[in-house]
mmCIF file of C-alpha atoms in Angstrom:
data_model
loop_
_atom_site.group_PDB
_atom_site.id
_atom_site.type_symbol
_atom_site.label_atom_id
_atom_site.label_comp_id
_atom_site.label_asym_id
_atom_site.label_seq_id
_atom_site.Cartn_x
_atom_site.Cartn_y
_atom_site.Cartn_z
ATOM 1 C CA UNK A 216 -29.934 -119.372 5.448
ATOM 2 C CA UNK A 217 -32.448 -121.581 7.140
ATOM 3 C CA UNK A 218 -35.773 -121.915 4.786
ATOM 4 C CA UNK A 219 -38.969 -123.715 5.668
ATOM 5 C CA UNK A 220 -41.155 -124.958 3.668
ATOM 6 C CA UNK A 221 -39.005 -125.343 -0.008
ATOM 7 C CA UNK A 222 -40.406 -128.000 -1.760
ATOM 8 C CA UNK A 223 -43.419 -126.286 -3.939
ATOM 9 C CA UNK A 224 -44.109 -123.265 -5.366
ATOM 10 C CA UNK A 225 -42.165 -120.146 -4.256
ATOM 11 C CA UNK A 226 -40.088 -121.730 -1.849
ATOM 12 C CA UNK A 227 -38.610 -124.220 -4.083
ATOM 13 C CA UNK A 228 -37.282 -121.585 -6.987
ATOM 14 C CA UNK A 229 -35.787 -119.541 -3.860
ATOM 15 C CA UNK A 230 -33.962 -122.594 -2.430
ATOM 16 C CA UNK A 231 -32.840 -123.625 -6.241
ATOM 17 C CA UNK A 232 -31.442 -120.125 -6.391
ATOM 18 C CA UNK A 233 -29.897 -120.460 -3.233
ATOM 19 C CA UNK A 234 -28.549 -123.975 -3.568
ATOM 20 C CA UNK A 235 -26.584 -123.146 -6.632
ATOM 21 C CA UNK A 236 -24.588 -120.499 -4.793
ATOM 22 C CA UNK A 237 -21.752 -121.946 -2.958
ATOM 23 C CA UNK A 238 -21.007 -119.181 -0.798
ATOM 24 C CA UNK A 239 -24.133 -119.671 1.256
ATOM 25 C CA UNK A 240 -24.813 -122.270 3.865
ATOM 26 C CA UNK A 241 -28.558 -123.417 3.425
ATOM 27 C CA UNK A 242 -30.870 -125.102 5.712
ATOM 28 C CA UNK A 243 -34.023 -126.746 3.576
ATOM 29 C CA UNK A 244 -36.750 -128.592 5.309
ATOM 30 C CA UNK A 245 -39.880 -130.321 4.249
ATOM 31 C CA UNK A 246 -42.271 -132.355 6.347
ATOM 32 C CA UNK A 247 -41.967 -135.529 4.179
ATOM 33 C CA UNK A 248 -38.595 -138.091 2.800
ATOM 34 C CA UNK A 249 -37.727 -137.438 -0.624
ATOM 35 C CA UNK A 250 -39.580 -133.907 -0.852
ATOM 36 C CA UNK A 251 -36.085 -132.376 -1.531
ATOM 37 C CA UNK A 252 -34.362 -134.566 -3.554
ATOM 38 C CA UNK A 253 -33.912 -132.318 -6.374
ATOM 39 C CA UNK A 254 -31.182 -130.557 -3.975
ATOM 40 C CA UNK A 255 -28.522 -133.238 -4.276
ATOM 41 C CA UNK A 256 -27.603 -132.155 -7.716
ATOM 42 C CA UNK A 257 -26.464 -128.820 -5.913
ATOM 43 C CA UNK A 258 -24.864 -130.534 -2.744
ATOM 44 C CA UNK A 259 -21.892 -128.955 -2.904
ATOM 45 C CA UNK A 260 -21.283 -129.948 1.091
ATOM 46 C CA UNK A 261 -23.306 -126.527 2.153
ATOM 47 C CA UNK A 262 -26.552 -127.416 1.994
ATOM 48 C CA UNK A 263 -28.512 -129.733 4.774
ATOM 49 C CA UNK A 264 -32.050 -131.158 4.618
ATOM 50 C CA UNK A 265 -34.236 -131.666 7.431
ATOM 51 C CA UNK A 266 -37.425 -133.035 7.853
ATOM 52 C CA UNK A 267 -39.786 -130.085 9.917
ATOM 53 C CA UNK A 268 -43.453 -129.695 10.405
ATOM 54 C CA UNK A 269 -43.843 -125.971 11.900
ATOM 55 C CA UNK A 270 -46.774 -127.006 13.858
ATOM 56 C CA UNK A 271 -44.591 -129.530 16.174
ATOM 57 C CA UNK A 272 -42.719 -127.707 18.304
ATOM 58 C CA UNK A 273 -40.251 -130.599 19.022
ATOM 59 C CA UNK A 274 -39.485 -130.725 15.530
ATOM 60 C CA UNK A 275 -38.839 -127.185 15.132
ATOM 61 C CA UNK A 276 -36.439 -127.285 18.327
ATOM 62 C CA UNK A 277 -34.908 -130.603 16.852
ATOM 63 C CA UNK A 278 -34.346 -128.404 13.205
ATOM 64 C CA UNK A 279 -32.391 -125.494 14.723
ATOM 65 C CA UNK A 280 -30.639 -127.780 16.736
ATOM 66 C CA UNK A 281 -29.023 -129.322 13.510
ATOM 67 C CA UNK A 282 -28.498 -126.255 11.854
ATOM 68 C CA UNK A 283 -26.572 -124.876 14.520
ATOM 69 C CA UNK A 284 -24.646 -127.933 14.733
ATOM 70 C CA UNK A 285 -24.042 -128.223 11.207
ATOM 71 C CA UNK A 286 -22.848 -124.522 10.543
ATOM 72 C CA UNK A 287 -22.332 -122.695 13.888
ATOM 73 C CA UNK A 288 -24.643 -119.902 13.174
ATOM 74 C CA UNK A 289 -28.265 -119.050 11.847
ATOM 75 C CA UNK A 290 -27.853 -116.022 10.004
ATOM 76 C CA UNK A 291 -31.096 -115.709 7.994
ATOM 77 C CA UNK A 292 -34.202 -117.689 8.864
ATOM 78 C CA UNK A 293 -36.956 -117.297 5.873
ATOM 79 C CA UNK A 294 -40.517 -118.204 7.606
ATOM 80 C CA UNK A 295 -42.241 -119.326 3.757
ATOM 81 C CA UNK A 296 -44.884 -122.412 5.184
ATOM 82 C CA UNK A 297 -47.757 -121.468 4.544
ATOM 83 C CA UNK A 298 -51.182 -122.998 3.271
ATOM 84 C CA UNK A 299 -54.234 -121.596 1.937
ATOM 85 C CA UNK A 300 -58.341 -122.516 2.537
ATOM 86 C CA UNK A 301 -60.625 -121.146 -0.177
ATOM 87 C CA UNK A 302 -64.231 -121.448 1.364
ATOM 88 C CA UNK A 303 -67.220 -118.784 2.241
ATOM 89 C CA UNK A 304 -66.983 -117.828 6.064
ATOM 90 C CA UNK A 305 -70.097 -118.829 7.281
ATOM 91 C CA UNK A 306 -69.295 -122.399 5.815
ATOM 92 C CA UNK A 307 -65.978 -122.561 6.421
ATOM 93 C CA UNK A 308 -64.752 -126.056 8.341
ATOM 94 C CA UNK A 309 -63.421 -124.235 11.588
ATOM 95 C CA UNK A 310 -60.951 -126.885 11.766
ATOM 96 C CA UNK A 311 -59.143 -126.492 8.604
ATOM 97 C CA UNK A 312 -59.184 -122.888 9.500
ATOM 98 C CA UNK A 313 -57.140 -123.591 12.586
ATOM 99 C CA UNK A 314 -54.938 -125.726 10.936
ATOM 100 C CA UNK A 315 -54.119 -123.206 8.819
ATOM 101 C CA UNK A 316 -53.257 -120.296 11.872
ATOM 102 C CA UNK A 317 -51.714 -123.296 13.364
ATOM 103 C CA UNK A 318 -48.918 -123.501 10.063
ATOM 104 C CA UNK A 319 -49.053 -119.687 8.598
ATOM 105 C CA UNK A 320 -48.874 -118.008 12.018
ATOM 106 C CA UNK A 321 -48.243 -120.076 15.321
ATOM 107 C CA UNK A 322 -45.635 -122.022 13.296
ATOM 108 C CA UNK A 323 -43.799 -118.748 11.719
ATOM 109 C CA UNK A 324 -43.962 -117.591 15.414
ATOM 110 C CA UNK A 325 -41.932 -120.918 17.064
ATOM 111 C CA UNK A 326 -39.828 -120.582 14.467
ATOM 112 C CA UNK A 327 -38.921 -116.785 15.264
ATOM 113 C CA UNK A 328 -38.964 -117.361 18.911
ATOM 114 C CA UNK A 329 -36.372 -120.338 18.847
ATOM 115 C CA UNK A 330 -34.128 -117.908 16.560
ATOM 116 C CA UNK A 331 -34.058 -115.053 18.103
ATOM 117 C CA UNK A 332 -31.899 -115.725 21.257
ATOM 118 C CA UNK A 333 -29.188 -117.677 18.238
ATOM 119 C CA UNK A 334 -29.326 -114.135 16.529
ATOM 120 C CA UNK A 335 -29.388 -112.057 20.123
ATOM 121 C CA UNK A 336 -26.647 -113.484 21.166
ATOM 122 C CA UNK A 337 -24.730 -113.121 17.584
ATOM 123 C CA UNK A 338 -25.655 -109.910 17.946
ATOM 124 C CA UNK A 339 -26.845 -110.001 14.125
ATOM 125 C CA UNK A 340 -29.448 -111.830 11.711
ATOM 126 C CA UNK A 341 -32.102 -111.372 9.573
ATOM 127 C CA UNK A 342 -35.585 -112.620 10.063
ATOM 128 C CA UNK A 343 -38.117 -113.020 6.813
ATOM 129 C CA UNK A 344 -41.632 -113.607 6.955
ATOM 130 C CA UNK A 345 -44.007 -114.383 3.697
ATOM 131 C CA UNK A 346 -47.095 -112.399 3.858
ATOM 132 C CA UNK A 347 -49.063 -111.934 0.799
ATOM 133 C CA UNK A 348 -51.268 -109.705 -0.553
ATOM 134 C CA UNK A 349 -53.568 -111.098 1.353
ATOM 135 C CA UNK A 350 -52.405 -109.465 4.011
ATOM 136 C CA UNK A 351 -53.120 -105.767 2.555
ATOM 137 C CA UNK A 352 -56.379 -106.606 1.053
ATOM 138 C CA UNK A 353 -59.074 -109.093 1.519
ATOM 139 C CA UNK A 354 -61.114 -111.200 -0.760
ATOM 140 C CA UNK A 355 -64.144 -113.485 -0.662
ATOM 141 C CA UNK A 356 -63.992 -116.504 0.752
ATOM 142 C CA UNK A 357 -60.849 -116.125 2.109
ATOM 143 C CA UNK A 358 -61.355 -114.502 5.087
ATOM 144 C CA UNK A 359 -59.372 -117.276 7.134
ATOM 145 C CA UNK A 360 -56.440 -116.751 5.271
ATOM 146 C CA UNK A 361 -56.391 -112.854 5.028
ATOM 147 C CA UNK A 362 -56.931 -113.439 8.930
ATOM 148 C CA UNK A 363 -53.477 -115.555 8.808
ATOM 149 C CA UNK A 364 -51.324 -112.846 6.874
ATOM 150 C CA UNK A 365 -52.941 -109.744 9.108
ATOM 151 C CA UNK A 366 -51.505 -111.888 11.909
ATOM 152 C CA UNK A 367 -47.849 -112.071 10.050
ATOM 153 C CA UNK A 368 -47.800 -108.868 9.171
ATOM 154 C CA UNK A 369 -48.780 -107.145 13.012
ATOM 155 C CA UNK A 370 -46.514 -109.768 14.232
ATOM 156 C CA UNK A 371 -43.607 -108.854 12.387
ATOM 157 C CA UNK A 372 -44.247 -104.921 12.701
ATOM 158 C CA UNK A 373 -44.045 -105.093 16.505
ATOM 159 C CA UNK A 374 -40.914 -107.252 16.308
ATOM 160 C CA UNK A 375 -39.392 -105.019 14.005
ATOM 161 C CA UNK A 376 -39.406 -102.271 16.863
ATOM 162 C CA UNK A 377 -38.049 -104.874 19.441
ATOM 163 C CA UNK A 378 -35.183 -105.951 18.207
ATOM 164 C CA UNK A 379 -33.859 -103.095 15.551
ATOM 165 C CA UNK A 380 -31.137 -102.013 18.493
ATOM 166 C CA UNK A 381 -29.660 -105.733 18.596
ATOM 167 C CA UNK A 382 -28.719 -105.855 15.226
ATOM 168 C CA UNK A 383 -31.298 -108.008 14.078
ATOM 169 C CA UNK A 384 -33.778 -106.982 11.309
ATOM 170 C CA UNK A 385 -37.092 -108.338 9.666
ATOM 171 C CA UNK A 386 -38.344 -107.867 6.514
ATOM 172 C CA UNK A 387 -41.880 -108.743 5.051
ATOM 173 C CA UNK A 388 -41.966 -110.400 1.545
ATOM 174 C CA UNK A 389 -45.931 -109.428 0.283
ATOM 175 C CA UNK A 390 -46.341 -111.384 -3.470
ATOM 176 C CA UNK A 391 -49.545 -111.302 -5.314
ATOM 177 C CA UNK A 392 -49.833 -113.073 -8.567
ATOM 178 C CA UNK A 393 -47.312 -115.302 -8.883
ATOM 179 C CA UNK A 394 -46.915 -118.854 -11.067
ATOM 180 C CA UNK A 395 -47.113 -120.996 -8.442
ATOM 181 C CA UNK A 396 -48.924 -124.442 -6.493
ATOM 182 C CA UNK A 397 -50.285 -122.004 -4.045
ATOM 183 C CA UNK A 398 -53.563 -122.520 -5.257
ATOM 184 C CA UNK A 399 -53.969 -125.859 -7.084
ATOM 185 C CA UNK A 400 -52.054 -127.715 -4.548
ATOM 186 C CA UNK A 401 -51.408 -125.651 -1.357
ATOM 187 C CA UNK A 402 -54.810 -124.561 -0.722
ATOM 188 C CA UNK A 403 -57.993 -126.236 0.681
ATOM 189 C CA UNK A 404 -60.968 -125.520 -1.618
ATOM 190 C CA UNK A 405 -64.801 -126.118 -0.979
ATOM 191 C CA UNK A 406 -67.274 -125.106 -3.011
ATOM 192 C CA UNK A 407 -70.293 -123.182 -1.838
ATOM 193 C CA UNK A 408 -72.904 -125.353 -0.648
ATOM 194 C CA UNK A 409 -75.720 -122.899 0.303
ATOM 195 C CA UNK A 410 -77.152 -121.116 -2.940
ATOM 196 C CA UNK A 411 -77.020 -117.604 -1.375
ATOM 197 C CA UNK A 412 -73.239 -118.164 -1.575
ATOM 198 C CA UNK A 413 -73.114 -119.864 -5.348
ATOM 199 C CA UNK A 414 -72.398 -116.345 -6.687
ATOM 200 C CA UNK A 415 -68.673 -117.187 -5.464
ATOM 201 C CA UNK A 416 -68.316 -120.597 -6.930
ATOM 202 C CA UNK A 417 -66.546 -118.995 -10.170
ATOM 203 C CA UNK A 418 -64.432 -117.175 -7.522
ATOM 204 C CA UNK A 419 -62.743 -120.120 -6.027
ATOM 205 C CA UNK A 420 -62.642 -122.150 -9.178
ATOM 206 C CA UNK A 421 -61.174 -119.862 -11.391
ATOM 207 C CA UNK A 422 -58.237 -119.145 -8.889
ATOM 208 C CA UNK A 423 -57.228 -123.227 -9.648
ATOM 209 C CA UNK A 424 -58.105 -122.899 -12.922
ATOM 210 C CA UNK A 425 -55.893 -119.742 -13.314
ATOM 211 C CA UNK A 426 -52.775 -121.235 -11.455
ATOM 212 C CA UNK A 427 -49.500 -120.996 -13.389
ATOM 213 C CA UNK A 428 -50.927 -118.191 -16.006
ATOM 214 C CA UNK A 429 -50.580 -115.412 -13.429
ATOM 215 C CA UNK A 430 -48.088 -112.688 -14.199
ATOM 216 C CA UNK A 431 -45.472 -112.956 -11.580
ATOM 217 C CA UNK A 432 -42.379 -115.141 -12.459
ATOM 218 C CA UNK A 433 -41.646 -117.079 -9.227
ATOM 219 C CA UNK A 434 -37.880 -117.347 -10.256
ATOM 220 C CA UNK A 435 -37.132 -113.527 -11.223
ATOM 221 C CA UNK A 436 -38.528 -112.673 -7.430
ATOM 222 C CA UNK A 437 -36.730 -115.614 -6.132
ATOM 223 C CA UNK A 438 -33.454 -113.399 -7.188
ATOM 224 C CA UNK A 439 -34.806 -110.361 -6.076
ATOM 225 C CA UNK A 440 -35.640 -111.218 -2.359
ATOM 226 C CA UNK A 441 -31.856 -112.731 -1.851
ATOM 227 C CA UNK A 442 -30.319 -110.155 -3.390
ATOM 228 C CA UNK A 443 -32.182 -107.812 -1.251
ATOM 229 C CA UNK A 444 -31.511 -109.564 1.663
ATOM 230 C CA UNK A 445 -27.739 -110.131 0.917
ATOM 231 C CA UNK A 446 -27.265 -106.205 0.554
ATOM 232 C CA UNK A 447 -30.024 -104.361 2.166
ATOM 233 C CA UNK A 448 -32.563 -105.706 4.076
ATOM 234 C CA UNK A 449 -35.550 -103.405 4.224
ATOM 235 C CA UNK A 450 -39.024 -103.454 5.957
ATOM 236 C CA UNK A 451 -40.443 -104.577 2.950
ATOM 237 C CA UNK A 452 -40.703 -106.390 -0.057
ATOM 238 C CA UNK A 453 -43.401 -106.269 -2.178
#
């Protein structure tokens, strides 16, 4: 199972879960050294670490590369990097916004294209892509972000329909509240600066205020998703 992005949040409780399974060969990346150290008290010989930015496509090539030649076979790929920006549209910095299509979407997408012709010609594999809510329903000063996960999700739909007949499938995993870094640590956040905005100022800091009381228990879901994608990998996950 080759996961990007497990070192905060979400991720990380799904790779835990994974990494203390020894029946499972996982692929874990991060962009930095030392992000996944807290995997080597599960290295049972089945797990391998590589360092991946999704927005460098040499780096993505480079990361399937040693996951095929480490285990033979990519059987799941879980497409989980993803980054937030909390700002009001008009004043949004159009640069962090494309930064942000460049990781949620663009990098989820070279990371799908690169796999598919592994799981094509395996004849088998299962593709999952995080969406959020935030891909059903849209918010204030997120409108960047929603854009991201409307992308994912009309991505994955027509892909779906593509490659159902080749024994591939593709699920979408859609969390809302959940206790994680998503947004104390994994999304941008400006302020309004223009007063006909300031309404949403209690907006963007109460969702970094509110991080890690939300209802959703990262770990339970963690469990969920792989047992749903061990045994019967649906459309969706919500």
């Amino acid at each position: 199972m080759f996961v990007t992005g497990p070192h905060t949040g979400f991720e990380k409780d799904l790779v835990i879960e994974l990494a203390q399974r020894d029946d499972i060969n996982l692929v874990a990346t991060s962009r930095k050294e030392g992000q996944l150290d807290y995997l080597d008290q599960y290295n049972h010989g089945q797990i391998l670490k590589v360092i991946l930015d999704v927005t460098k496509a040499e780096q993505v090539k480079t990361s399937i590369q040693q996951a095929m030649d480490k285990f033979g076979s990519i059987d799941v790929l879980v497409n989980n990097a993803g980054i937030g920006y909390f700002e009001t549209f008009e004043e949004s910095d159009l640069d962090e916004a494309k930064y942000m299509f460049d990781v949620n979407v663009w990098g989820l997408v070279d990371m799908m294209r690169n796999v598919l012709p592994i799981m094509r010609k395996q004849k088998s594999g299962i593709i999952v892509n995080f969406s959020s809510i935030g891909g059903l329903y849209s918010f204030p000063t997120l409108a960047f972000y929603h854009g991201t996960k409307y992308a994912v999700e009309g991505i994955t739909e027509s892909v779906i329909e593509e490659v159902k007949d080749l024994g591939i499938k593709t699920m979408i995993i859609e969390p809302s509240g959940f206790r994680t870094d998503w947004a104390p640590r994994s999304s941008q956040k400006t302020l309004p600066s223009q007063r006909d905005y300031a309404q949403f100022t209690d907006f963007i800091e109460g969702n970094a205020q509110g991080a890690h009381h939300e209802p959703g228990d990262p770990k339970k879901a963690a469990q969920i998703i792989i047992e749903q994608v061990m045994t019967n990998p649906n459309f969706l996950v919500k």
